[in-house]
Tab-separated table of C-alpha atoms in Angstrom:
chain	number	residue	atom	x	y	z
K	18	UNK	CA	-63.476	-6.421	-35.974
K	19	UNK	CA	-60.823	-4.417	-34.150
K	20	UNK	CA	-58.225	-5.868	-31.803
K	21	UNK	CA	-57.931	-3.471	-28.837
K	22	UNK	CA	-54.900	-5.417	-27.549
K	23	UNK	CA	-53.054	-4.335	-30.698
K	24	UNK	CA	-54.167	-0.719	-30.222
K	25	UNK	CA	-56.700	-0.824	-33.044
K	26	UNK	CA	-59.792	1.360	-33.122
K	27	UNK	CA	-62.669	1.612	-35.557
K	28	UNK	CA	-63.878	4.948	-36.917
K	29	UNK	CA	-66.356	5.938	-39.591
K	30	UNK	CA	-64.655	8.044	-42.261
K	31	UNK	CA	-66.321	8.971	-45.530
K	32	UNK	CA	-69.370	7.041	-44.392
K	33	UNK	CA	-67.696	3.673	-43.926
K	34	UNK	CA	-66.075	1.954	-40.955
K	35	UNK	CA	-62.294	1.813	-41.038
K	36	UNK	CA	-59.668	0.352	-38.741
K	37	UNK	CA	-56.846	2.572	-37.490
K	38	UNK	CA	-53.703	1.440	-35.652
K	39	UNK	CA	-50.502	3.223	-34.692
K	40	UNK	CA	-47.966	0.494	-35.438
K	41	UNK	CA	-44.273	0.967	-34.731
K	42	UNK	CA	-43.839	2.197	-38.315
K	43	UNK	CA	-46.742	4.626	-37.934
K	44	UNK	CA	-45.241	5.929	-34.683
K	45	UNK	CA	-41.870	6.408	-36.409
K	46	UNK	CA	-43.696	8.333	-39.128
K	47	UNK	CA	-45.260	10.590	-36.477
K	48	UNK	CA	-41.905	11.090	-34.698
K	49	UNK	CA	-40.501	12.424	-37.972
K	50	UNK	CA	-43.605	14.510	-38.752
K	51	UNK	CA	-43.561	16.179	-35.326
K	52	UNK	CA	-39.743	16.413	-35.111
K	53	UNK	CA	-39.415	14.535	-31.815
K	54	UNK	CA	-36.643	12.130	-30.869
K	55	UNK	CA	-38.580	9.304	-29.234
K	56	UNK	CA	-41.928	7.936	-28.095
K	57	UNK	CA	-41.771	9.926	-24.854
K	58	UNK	CA	-41.424	13.124	-26.895
K	59	UNK	CA	-44.352	12.082	-29.039
K	60	UNK	CA	-46.507	11.343	-25.975
K	61	UNK	CA	-45.551	14.708	-24.452
K	62	UNK	CA	-46.483	16.453	-27.698
K	63	UNK	CA	-49.940	14.897	-27.652
K	64	UNK	CA	-50.434	15.319	-23.887
K	65	UNK	CA	-50.938	19.060	-24.378
K	66	UNK	CA	-54.348	18.297	-25.858
K	67	UNK	CA	-53.779	20.987	-28.478
K	68	UNK	CA	-53.871	19.527	-31.956
K	69	UNK	CA	-54.247	21.479	-35.182
K	70	UNK	CA	-56.196	20.270	-38.199
K	71	UNK	CA	-52.843	19.382	-39.769
K	72	UNK	CA	-51.922	17.375	-36.654
K	73	UNK	CA	-55.233	15.494	-36.818
K	74	UNK	CA	-54.629	14.733	-40.494
K	75	UNK	CA	-51.170	13.322	-39.715
K	76	UNK	CA	-52.328	11.202	-36.772
K	77	UNK	CA	-55.383	9.792	-38.553
K	78	UNK	CA	-53.402	9.202	-41.754
K	79	UNK	CA	-50.674	7.343	-39.856
K	80	UNK	CA	-53.356	5.275	-38.104
K	81	UNK	CA	-55.012	4.333	-41.385
K	82	UNK	CA	-51.678	3.444	-42.978
K	83	UNK	CA	-50.708	1.470	-39.851
K	84	UNK	CA	-53.852	-0.602	-40.362
K	85	UNK	CA	-52.927	-1.287	-43.989
K	86	UNK	CA	-54.770	1.396	-45.957
K	87	UNK	CA	-52.992	3.132	-48.802
K	88	UNK	CA	-53.912	6.762	-48.181
K	89	UNK	CA	-51.974	10.006	-48.177
K	90	UNK	CA	-52.432	12.850	-45.727
K	91	UNK	CA	-54.007	14.762	-48.639
K	92	UNK	CA	-56.561	11.935	-48.991
K	93	UNK	CA	-57.313	12.109	-45.257
K	94	UNK	CA	-57.751	15.893	-45.432
K	95	UNK	CA	-60.574	15.363	-47.948
K	96	UNK	CA	-62.397	12.783	-45.817
K	97	UNK	CA	-65.504	13.459	-43.754
K	98	UNK	CA	-66.313	12.340	-40.228
K	99	UNK	CA	-69.478	12.542	-38.175
K	100	UNK	CA	-69.194	15.683	-36.085
K	101	UNK	CA	-66.792	17.345	-38.530
K	102	UNK	CA	-63.735	18.767	-36.710
K	103	UNK	CA	-64.953	17.441	-33.365
K	104	UNK	CA	-65.369	14.000	-34.917
K	105	UNK	CA	-61.810	14.024	-36.232
K	106	UNK	CA	-60.520	15.162	-32.819
K	107	UNK	CA	-62.410	12.302	-31.138
K	108	UNK	CA	-60.971	9.768	-33.600
K	109	UNK	CA	-57.423	11.012	-32.972
K	110	UNK	CA	-57.982	11.033	-29.195
K	111	UNK	CA	-59.346	7.474	-29.261
K	112	UNK	CA	-56.402	6.319	-31.366
K	113	UNK	CA	-53.849	7.979	-29.085
K	114	UNK	CA	-55.555	6.563	-25.998
K	115	UNK	CA	-55.503	3.077	-27.540
K	116	UNK	CA	-51.774	3.515	-28.212
K	117	UNK	CA	-50.546	5.389	-25.116
K	118	UNK	CA	-53.472	4.596	-22.759
K	119	UNK	CA	-53.037	4.708	-19.020
K	120	UNK	CA	-53.572	1.870	-16.615
K	121	UNK	CA	-56.821	2.073	-14.650
K	122	UNK	CA	-56.225	2.667	-10.941
K	123	UNK	CA	-58.194	0.291	-8.738
K	124	UNK	CA	-59.892	1.556	-5.610
K	125	UNK	CA	-57.427	1.690	-2.740
K	126	UNK	CA	-54.303	1.737	-4.940
K	127	UNK	CA	-53.991	5.495	-5.141
K	128	UNK	CA	-52.012	7.353	-7.731
K	129	UNK	CA	-49.395	9.781	-6.578
K	130	UNK	CA	-47.534	12.012	-8.998
K	131	UNK	CA	-45.154	9.857	-10.999
K	132	UNK	CA	-46.698	6.559	-9.939
K	133	UNK	CA	-47.521	3.999	-12.640
K	134	UNK	CA	-51.253	4.676	-12.328
K	135	UNK	CA	-51.015	8.379	-13.084
K	136	UNK	CA	-50.138	9.190	-16.689
K	137	UNK	CA	-47.265	6.760	-17.097
K	138	UNK	CA	-44.813	7.499	-19.883
K	139	UNK	CA	-45.018	5.321	-22.972
K	140	UNK	CA	-42.604	2.412	-23.196
K	141	UNK	CA	-39.150	3.288	-24.424
K	142	UNK	CA	-37.679	1.315	-27.301
């Protein structure tokens, strides 16, 4: 069972359910892989919505390793997911949302540009 409070998600890869989680170590791994200086840079990189197959491999691999699996990016590249490329994109999007998710805005609160309810930046270390 996944713990959403820890940022865990479950995804079916190679026909079996797996847990993915972007731990602090996994995020550091992604900072290095994408050559960004901090979590804000990482969030900005992903906010474009444009991820290559290599990007998906890195994100999903880091998520699997963050959840305790011993897999390489090469192992992840050989895996299958329901929906093929779209399935991998959905898994990465779900994982990133679980990690950098935004706060839901309640009716009447409003969300002006830069307010906490509208795409807040990730926490800074």
